[in-house]
Short mmCIF file of C-alpha atoms in Angstrom, two decimals:
data_model
loop_
_atom_site.label_atom_id
_atom_site.label_comp_id
_atom_site.label_asym_id
_atom_site.label_seq_id
_atom_site.Cartn_x
_atom_site.Cartn_y
_atom_site.Cartn_z
CA MET B 1 78.87 113.78 88.99
CA ASP B 2 80.09 115.59 92.07
CA LEU B 3 83.03 113.82 93.40
CA ASN B 4 83.17 115.67 96.91
CA TYR B 5 81.37 114.43 99.91
CA THR B 6 79.00 116.46 101.38
CA SER B 7 79.06 117.49 105.04
CA GLU B 8 76.38 114.88 105.72
CA ASP B 9 78.60 112.37 104.00
CA LEU B 10 81.63 112.99 106.00
CA ALA B 11 79.47 112.95 109.13
CA PHE B 12 78.34 109.51 108.29
CA ARG B 13 82.01 108.62 107.71
CA ASP B 14 82.95 109.78 111.06
CA GLN B 15 80.18 107.68 112.34
CA ALA B 16 81.09 104.58 110.65
CA ARG B 17 84.79 104.99 111.62
CA ALA B 18 83.89 105.54 115.29
CA PHE B 19 81.90 102.41 115.29
CA LEU B 20 84.51 100.30 113.47
CA ASP B 21 87.32 101.76 115.86
CA ALA B 22 85.13 100.53 118.87
CA ASN B 23 83.63 97.40 117.75
CA LEU B 24 85.92 95.53 115.45
CA PRO B 25 87.52 92.54 117.85
CA ALA B 26 91.37 93.13 117.49
CA ASP B 27 91.98 89.36 116.75
CA LEU B 28 89.83 89.42 113.73
CA GLN B 29 91.42 92.51 112.67
CA GLN B 30 94.77 91.13 112.69
CA LYS B 31 93.88 87.85 110.74
CA VAL B 32 92.23 90.00 107.87
CA ARG B 33 95.30 92.66 107.70
CA LYS B 34 97.87 89.41 108.07
CA HIS B 35 95.90 87.56 105.26
CA LEU B 36 95.30 84.72 107.73
CA ARG B 37 92.36 82.12 107.47
CA LEU B 38 89.15 83.13 108.77
CA ALA B 39 86.95 80.32 110.76
CA LYS B 40 83.44 80.03 110.73
CA ASP B 41 82.98 81.51 114.22
CA ASP B 42 85.15 84.82 113.03
CA TYR B 43 82.74 85.47 110.28
CA VAL B 44 79.50 85.04 112.45
CA ARG B 45 80.88 86.80 115.25
CA TRP B 46 81.33 89.79 112.95
CA HIS B 47 77.96 89.45 111.59
CA ARG B 48 76.25 89.32 114.74
CA ILE B 49 78.20 92.34 115.94
CA LEU B 50 76.84 94.56 112.93
CA ALA B 51 73.39 92.77 113.06
CA ALA B 52 72.74 94.09 116.61
CA GLN B 53 73.74 97.58 115.19
CA GLY B 54 71.30 97.21 112.06
CA TRP B 55 74.36 97.84 109.79
CA VAL B 56 74.68 94.17 108.62
CA ALA B 57 73.11 94.50 105.16
CA PRO B 58 73.87 97.87 103.72
CA GLY B 59 72.12 97.29 100.52
CA TRP B 60 68.76 96.47 102.22
CA PRO B 61 65.84 98.65 102.13
CA ALA B 62 64.49 100.10 105.87
CA GLU B 63 61.33 98.13 105.25
CA SER B 64 63.13 94.75 104.83
CA GLY B 65 65.57 95.33 107.79
CA GLY B 66 68.24 97.18 106.33
CA PRO B 67 69.68 100.60 107.31
CA GLY B 68 68.48 102.28 104.11
CA TRP B 69 71.53 104.01 103.21
CA SER B 70 72.05 105.72 100.00
CA ALA B 71 74.61 104.53 97.41
CA VAL B 72 77.27 106.96 98.68
CA GLN B 73 76.79 105.79 102.36
CA ARG B 74 77.30 101.89 101.18
CA HIS B 75 80.34 103.03 99.34
CA ILE B 76 81.77 105.15 102.43
CA TRP B 77 80.89 102.20 104.48
CA ASP B 78 82.63 99.76 102.07
CA ASP B 79 85.58 101.87 102.06
CA GLU B 80 85.75 102.35 106.04
CA CYS B 81 85.40 98.43 106.73
CA ALA B 82 87.85 97.66 104.17
CA ARG B 83 90.58 100.47 105.88
CA ALA B 84 89.41 98.76 109.37
CA GLY B 85 90.37 95.31 108.43
CA THR B 86 86.86 93.81 109.15
CA PRO B 87 86.22 90.35 107.98
CA PRO B 88 83.85 90.15 105.05
CA ILE B 89 80.27 89.52 105.40
CA LEU B 90 79.55 86.61 103.31
CA PRO B 91 77.87 87.52 100.35
CA PHE B 92 75.38 84.31 99.71
CA GLY B 93 72.89 85.24 102.05
CA VAL B 94 72.92 89.07 102.44
CA ASN B 95 73.80 90.05 98.80
CA MET B 96 73.04 87.51 96.75
CA VAL B 97 69.89 85.37 97.45
CA ALA B 98 68.15 88.03 99.82
CA PRO B 99 67.85 90.60 96.50
CA VAL B 100 66.22 87.59 94.76
CA ILE B 101 63.58 86.92 97.28
CA MET B 102 62.87 90.75 97.74
CA ALA B 103 62.18 91.31 94.23
CA PHE B 104 60.70 87.71 93.30
CA GLY B 105 60.11 85.62 96.24
CA SER B 106 56.71 85.21 98.02
CA ASP B 107 55.55 86.86 101.03
CA GLU B 108 55.90 83.73 103.05
CA GLN B 109 59.40 83.53 102.17
CA LYS B 110 60.29 86.95 102.68
CA ALA B 111 58.88 86.74 106.05
CA HIS B 112 60.67 83.28 106.84
CA PHE B 113 63.99 83.90 105.18
CA LEU B 114 64.97 87.67 105.49
CA PRO B 115 65.37 87.76 109.25
CA ARG B 116 67.32 84.62 109.60
CA ILE B 117 69.59 85.96 106.90
CA LEU B 118 69.91 89.20 109.10
CA SER B 119 70.66 87.52 112.08
CA CYS B 120 72.69 84.59 110.60
CA GLU B 121 70.50 82.13 112.07
CA ASP B 122 70.51 80.44 108.46
CA TRP B 123 74.28 80.26 106.72
CA TRP B 124 73.63 80.34 102.78
CA CYS B 125 75.70 78.71 100.21
CA GLN B 126 75.17 79.07 96.21
CA GLY B 127 74.48 75.93 94.09
CA TYR B 128 75.15 76.85 90.40
CA SER B 129 78.14 75.45 89.04
CA GLU B 130 78.14 71.79 88.01
CA PRO B 131 81.02 69.78 86.73
CA GLY B 132 79.90 70.18 82.95
CA ALA B 133 78.22 73.60 83.53
CA GLY B 134 80.50 76.25 84.86
CA SER B 135 80.96 79.15 82.53
CA ASP B 136 77.84 77.70 80.43
CA LEU B 137 75.63 77.55 83.33
CA ALA B 138 72.73 77.07 81.45
CA SER B 139 73.84 73.55 80.65
CA LEU B 140 73.04 72.50 84.05
CA LYS B 141 71.71 68.96 84.60
CA THR B 142 70.63 68.82 88.17
CA THR B 143 66.59 68.19 88.07
CA ALA B 144 63.63 68.77 90.31
CA GLU B 145 60.80 66.78 89.17
CA ARG B 146 57.29 67.59 90.73
CA ASP B 147 55.59 65.01 93.17
CA GLY B 148 52.92 66.37 94.81
CA ASP B 149 53.49 69.09 97.07
CA PHE B 150 57.08 68.66 96.72
CA TYR B 151 60.08 68.60 93.98
CA VAL B 152 62.70 65.67 94.16
CA VAL B 153 65.99 66.85 93.42
CA ASN B 154 68.99 64.83 91.93
CA GLY B 155 72.27 65.97 90.59
CA GLN B 156 75.48 67.47 91.67
CA LYS B 157 77.02 71.12 92.54
CA THR B 158 80.42 71.81 92.55
CA TRP B 159 82.76 74.79 93.72
CA THR B 160 80.31 75.34 96.30
CA THR B 161 82.03 77.81 98.87
CA LEU B 162 81.76 77.13 102.52
CA ALA B 163 78.92 74.41 101.86
CA GLN B 164 80.54 72.48 104.70
CA HIS B 165 79.06 75.23 107.40
CA ALA B 166 75.52 75.96 105.14
CA ASP B 167 72.20 75.50 106.68
CA MET B 168 70.54 76.20 103.12
CA ILE B 169 71.59 76.41 99.46
CA PHE B 170 69.91 78.32 96.71
CA CYS B 171 70.03 76.05 93.57
CA LEU B 172 69.32 76.45 89.89
CA VAL B 173 67.35 73.08 88.75
CA ARG B 174 66.22 71.85 85.69
CA THR B 175 62.28 71.39 85.51
CA ASP B 176 61.74 71.03 82.12
CA SER B 177 64.18 69.74 79.59
CA GLY B 178 61.97 69.77 76.37
CA VAL B 179 62.69 73.50 75.99
CA ARG B 180 65.43 75.73 75.09
CA LYS B 181 67.91 75.45 77.98
CA GLN B 182 67.60 78.78 79.43
CA GLU B 183 63.85 78.43 79.77
CA GLY B 184 63.46 75.18 81.57
CA ILE B 185 65.42 76.30 84.74
CA SER B 186 63.81 77.00 88.20
CA PHE B 187 65.34 78.69 91.60
CA LEU B 188 64.77 76.49 94.63
CA LEU B 189 65.72 76.90 98.38
CA ILE B 190 66.98 74.03 99.64
CA ASP B 191 67.50 72.76 103.39
CA MET B 192 71.24 71.48 103.40
CA HIS B 193 70.11 69.39 106.46
CA SER B 194 67.58 67.44 104.02
CA PRO B 195 67.94 63.64 104.00
CA GLY B 196 70.16 62.90 100.37
CA VAL B 197 72.27 66.04 100.51
CA THR B 198 75.92 64.81 100.76
CA VAL B 199 78.68 67.60 100.98
CA ARG B 200 82.31 66.21 99.91
CA PRO B 201 85.22 68.79 100.58
CA ILE B 202 87.41 70.11 97.83
CA ILE B 203 90.98 70.57 99.35
CA MET B 204 92.77 73.24 97.22
CA LEU B 205 96.65 73.95 96.59
CA ASP B 206 96.70 76.08 99.82
CA GLU B 207 95.68 72.95 101.74
CA ASP B 208 92.43 75.00 102.83
CA HIS B 209 88.67 73.40 102.56
CA GLU B 210 87.03 76.42 101.43
CA VAL B 211 85.09 74.66 98.44
CA ASN B 212 83.03 71.66 98.05
CA GLU B 213 80.91 69.12 95.84
CA VAL B 214 77.18 68.82 96.89
CA PHE B 215 75.37 65.80 95.64
CA PHE B 216 71.75 65.35 95.80
CA ASP B 217 70.23 61.95 95.86
CA ASN B 218 66.34 62.11 95.73
CA VAL B 219 65.99 64.96 97.92
CA TYR B 220 62.72 66.24 98.77
CA VAL B 221 61.90 70.04 98.63
CA PRO B 222 58.68 71.86 99.51
CA VAL B 223 57.05 73.43 96.49
CA ARG B 224 56.61 76.48 98.92
CA ASN B 225 60.50 77.03 98.47
CA LEU B 226 60.44 77.75 94.71
CA VAL B 227 61.20 81.41 94.23
CA GLY B 228 58.88 83.04 91.60
CA LYS B 229 57.68 80.83 88.82
CA GLU B 230 58.64 77.52 87.84
CA ASN B 231 61.15 77.61 84.77
CA LYS B 232 61.75 81.71 85.27
CA GLY B 233 64.84 80.71 87.30
CA TRP B 234 67.33 82.01 84.64
CA THR B 235 65.92 85.57 84.88
CA TYR B 236 66.31 85.39 88.71
CA ALA B 237 69.80 83.98 88.27
CA LYS B 238 70.88 86.90 86.21
CA TYR B 239 69.45 89.28 88.37
CA LEU B 240 71.62 87.67 91.31
CA LEU B 241 74.77 87.65 89.08
CA GLY B 242 74.35 91.42 88.44
CA HIS B 243 74.43 92.02 92.53
CA GLU B 244 77.20 89.34 92.68
CA ARG B 245 79.37 90.91 89.94
CA THR B 246 79.08 94.47 91.45
CA GLY B 247 80.26 93.12 95.05
CA ILE B 248 83.28 91.37 93.24
CA ALA B 249 85.00 94.56 92.13
CA ALA B 250 85.99 94.86 95.78
CA VAL B 251 87.07 98.45 95.56
CA GLY B 252 87.62 99.03 99.28
CA ARG B 253 89.66 95.92 99.84
CA SER B 254 91.98 96.57 96.83
CA LYS B 255 92.56 100.18 98.50
CA ARG B 256 93.56 98.34 101.69
CA GLU B 257 95.55 95.95 99.83
CA LEU B 258 97.44 98.72 97.75
CA ALA B 259 98.31 100.63 101.14
CA SER B 260 99.72 97.09 102.21
CA LEU B 261 101.60 96.87 98.96
CA LYS B 262 103.21 100.13 99.48
CA ARG B 263 104.41 99.45 103.15
CA LEU B 264 105.71 95.96 102.25
CA SER B 265 107.64 97.28 99.30
CA ALA B 266 109.03 100.12 101.59
CA THR B 267 110.58 97.81 104.09
CA ARG B 268 112.23 95.68 101.09
CA ASN B 269 115.52 96.92 99.82
CA LYS B 270 116.72 96.50 96.13
CA ASN B 271 120.29 97.78 95.60
CA GLY B 272 120.47 99.40 99.00
CA LYS B 273 117.36 101.22 98.65
CA PRO B 274 113.66 100.67 99.18
CA LEU B 275 111.90 98.65 96.63
CA ILE B 276 109.25 101.29 96.44
CA ALA B 277 112.12 103.60 95.07
CA ASP B 278 112.99 101.28 92.27
CA PRO B 279 111.67 103.37 89.16
CA LEU B 280 110.36 99.61 87.66
CA PHE B 281 108.56 98.65 90.45
CA ALA B 282 107.21 102.01 91.50
CA ALA B 283 105.86 102.69 88.14
CA LYS B 284 103.78 99.34 88.33
CA VAL B 285 102.19 100.52 91.77
CA ALA B 286 101.45 103.80 89.90
CA THR B 287 99.66 101.94 87.29
CA LEU B 288 97.80 99.76 89.25
CA GLU B 289 96.86 102.62 91.53
CA ILE B 290 95.47 104.57 88.59
CA GLU B 291 93.53 101.93 87.40
CA LEU B 292 91.89 101.27 91.06
CA MET B 293 90.82 105.08 91.07
CA ALA B 294 89.24 104.75 87.60
CA LEU B 295 87.27 101.56 88.64
CA GLU B 296 86.08 103.45 91.78
CA MET B 297 84.76 106.05 89.83
CA THR B 298 82.90 103.44 87.60
CA VAL B 299 81.40 101.59 90.90
CA MET B 300 80.08 104.91 92.15
CA ARG B 301 78.50 105.69 88.83
CA VAL B 302 76.90 102.43 88.95
CA LEU B 303 75.86 102.42 92.41
CA ALA B 304 74.49 106.07 91.97
CA GLN B 305 71.71 104.54 89.59
CA GLU B 306 69.63 103.18 92.89
CA HIS B 307 66.49 102.79 90.58
CA LYS B 308 67.71 100.14 88.42
CA ALA B 309 69.41 96.72 89.33
CA PRO B 310 72.92 96.33 87.99
CA GLY B 311 72.99 95.43 84.36
CA PRO B 312 75.74 94.57 81.82
CA GLU B 313 77.80 97.21 83.32
CA ALA B 314 78.29 94.96 86.38
CA SER B 315 80.38 92.90 84.09
CA VAL B 316 82.91 95.83 83.52
CA LEU B 317 83.32 96.10 87.23
CA LYS B 318 83.87 92.16 87.53
CA VAL B 319 86.56 91.99 84.86
CA ARG B 320 88.55 95.01 86.06
CA GLY B 321 87.89 94.61 89.97
CA THR B 322 89.31 91.01 89.60
CA GLU B 323 92.27 91.90 87.30
CA ILE B 324 93.45 94.44 89.90
CA GLN B 325 92.79 92.04 92.94
CA GLN B 326 95.15 89.66 91.18
CA THR B 327 97.77 92.17 90.27
CA LEU B 328 98.01 93.61 93.68
CA THR B 329 98.69 89.76 94.96
CA GLU B 330 101.42 89.40 91.94
CA LEU B 331 102.86 92.70 93.23
CA MET B 332 102.96 91.59 96.73
CA VAL B 333 104.76 88.31 95.96
CA GLU B 334 107.11 90.15 93.65
CA ALA B 335 107.93 92.36 96.61
CA VAL B 336 109.21 89.48 98.99
CA GLY B 337 110.52 87.75 96.24
CA PRO B 338 111.72 84.29 97.39
CA MET B 339 110.24 84.77 100.87
CA ALA B 340 106.81 84.00 99.49
CA LEU B 341 107.91 80.32 98.67
CA PRO B 342 107.78 78.74 102.32
CA PHE B 343 104.40 77.51 103.18
CA ASP B 344 103.11 77.60 107.00
CA ALA B 345 99.85 76.07 107.47
CA ALA B 346 100.01 76.46 111.29
CA TYR B 347 100.61 80.12 110.92
CA LEU B 348 97.72 80.57 107.98
CA GLU B 349 95.49 78.66 110.67
CA SER B 350 96.63 81.14 113.77
CA GLU B 351 97.73 78.15 115.74
CA THR B 352 101.20 79.76 116.11
CA PRO B 353 101.61 83.51 116.89
CA HIS B 354 104.87 83.82 114.13
CA SER B 355 105.59 81.94 110.92
CA VAL B 356 108.29 79.43 111.46
CA PHE B 357 110.35 81.04 108.65
CA ASP B 358 110.49 84.47 110.76
CA ASP B 359 108.76 86.66 108.19
CA ASP B 360 105.05 87.40 109.09
CA ASP B 361 104.33 89.65 106.35
CA ALA B 362 105.79 87.16 103.73
CA ALA B 363 104.41 84.13 104.84
CA PRO B 364 100.77 84.18 103.74
CA LEU B 365 101.36 85.79 100.40
CA ALA B 366 101.87 82.73 98.11
CA ALA B 367 98.63 81.07 99.51
CA HIS B 368 96.94 84.50 99.14
CA TYR B 369 98.25 84.77 95.43
CA PHE B 370 97.11 81.08 94.34
CA ASN B 371 93.73 81.68 96.10
CA LEU B 372 92.77 84.82 94.33
CA ARG B 373 93.26 83.27 90.99
CA LYS B 374 89.66 82.11 91.34
CA THR B 375 88.46 85.75 91.22
CA SER B 376 88.52 85.91 87.19
CA ILE B 377 86.69 82.52 87.12
CA TYR B 378 83.70 82.73 89.58
CA GLY B 379 80.80 84.75 89.22
CA GLY B 380 81.27 84.03 85.65
CA SER B 381 84.43 83.66 83.98
CA ASN B 382 86.19 87.15 82.80
CA GLU B 383 85.73 85.58 79.20
CA ILE B 384 81.99 85.27 79.64
CA GLN B 385 81.76 88.87 80.86
CA ARG B 386 83.77 90.18 78.04
CA ASN B 387 81.23 88.50 75.78
CA ILE B 388 78.18 89.97 77.62
CA ILE B 389 80.01 93.30 77.19
CA THR B 390 80.74 92.81 73.63
CA GLN B 391 77.05 91.86 72.87
CA MET B 392 74.97 94.34 75.35
CA ILE B 393 77.10 97.57 75.52
CA LEU B 394 79.02 97.65 72.30
CA GLY B 395 76.21 95.91 70.40
CA LEU B 396 78.78 93.82 68.27
#
């Protein structure tokens, strides 16, 4: 594996950097760098800026509306977006349901949904987890019964991220209860504005409305919105989760957060010296940086296999990536100490220019720490990922 960028790669990096420097709105950049909350309009505005450039879907082939970039170019782009402090492109449409539609959807579905994902005309959310089917996803109970040209959907999904904004939800539903549980699942695309769909907020510890419960009460879904074949949804779900777990590694974002941690610990003193000069704390930072470098090399090895979909190696990326993200937040809170304790919701929502506690760097860190406890759970908990690694890679 050649770890050096070619002259063409470096030219692409310069092009990406110049575009971001010229087009990333300063207010969005400041929100991201300061760990402040993003509103729906923030996500949509950045999505449409990239869509106008043709760069909103780096992993899509050119024939589907993507830029047709190589794995190395995609990695460079992710790095540069993280360096600049861009809002994330929400993955549910671009990186999760779109690859499934491309691989298994009908021509009609591709023609209708893919352009709307690119333009952000449709905001997507994910309908996988249920109150009794989280890590054991195949135990889901939401049903879809055939009624002529429609499926009638009944059931409940939970922890549905940003469903309060969504136009569409891709759902795993049970279409056959008389077979092994993985074999009776189908993959449906459901209009969130349909009669019978109810969204109820779940307010988290940091008082943010990020996730929801979604209820389906006799919701009629056209059969044409079935992706692939009936009862083959588990295959499509695993394909989607491979793409999700690769993205969860978030190497670029962790590199930016590592740089923030170093700056933060350079401005905090311990025994009259910058915290980063303390041997014990410096050793923690150095260990984390080494682990992040190793993860980046592993991500590039996976991305280099452009001819195949992510397999069980995506579980490795998910486990290590989320552990590193969580450790970064732990060290940030450790660096600011008691100043991480006060909670200033108005500052987090950008309603005030500065924290009432006079420490703008420290004010968001506790909320950020608590929020990132989720990363080792969503996308399939890390315990489940270790089972996948044990069985499919180690053969145990």
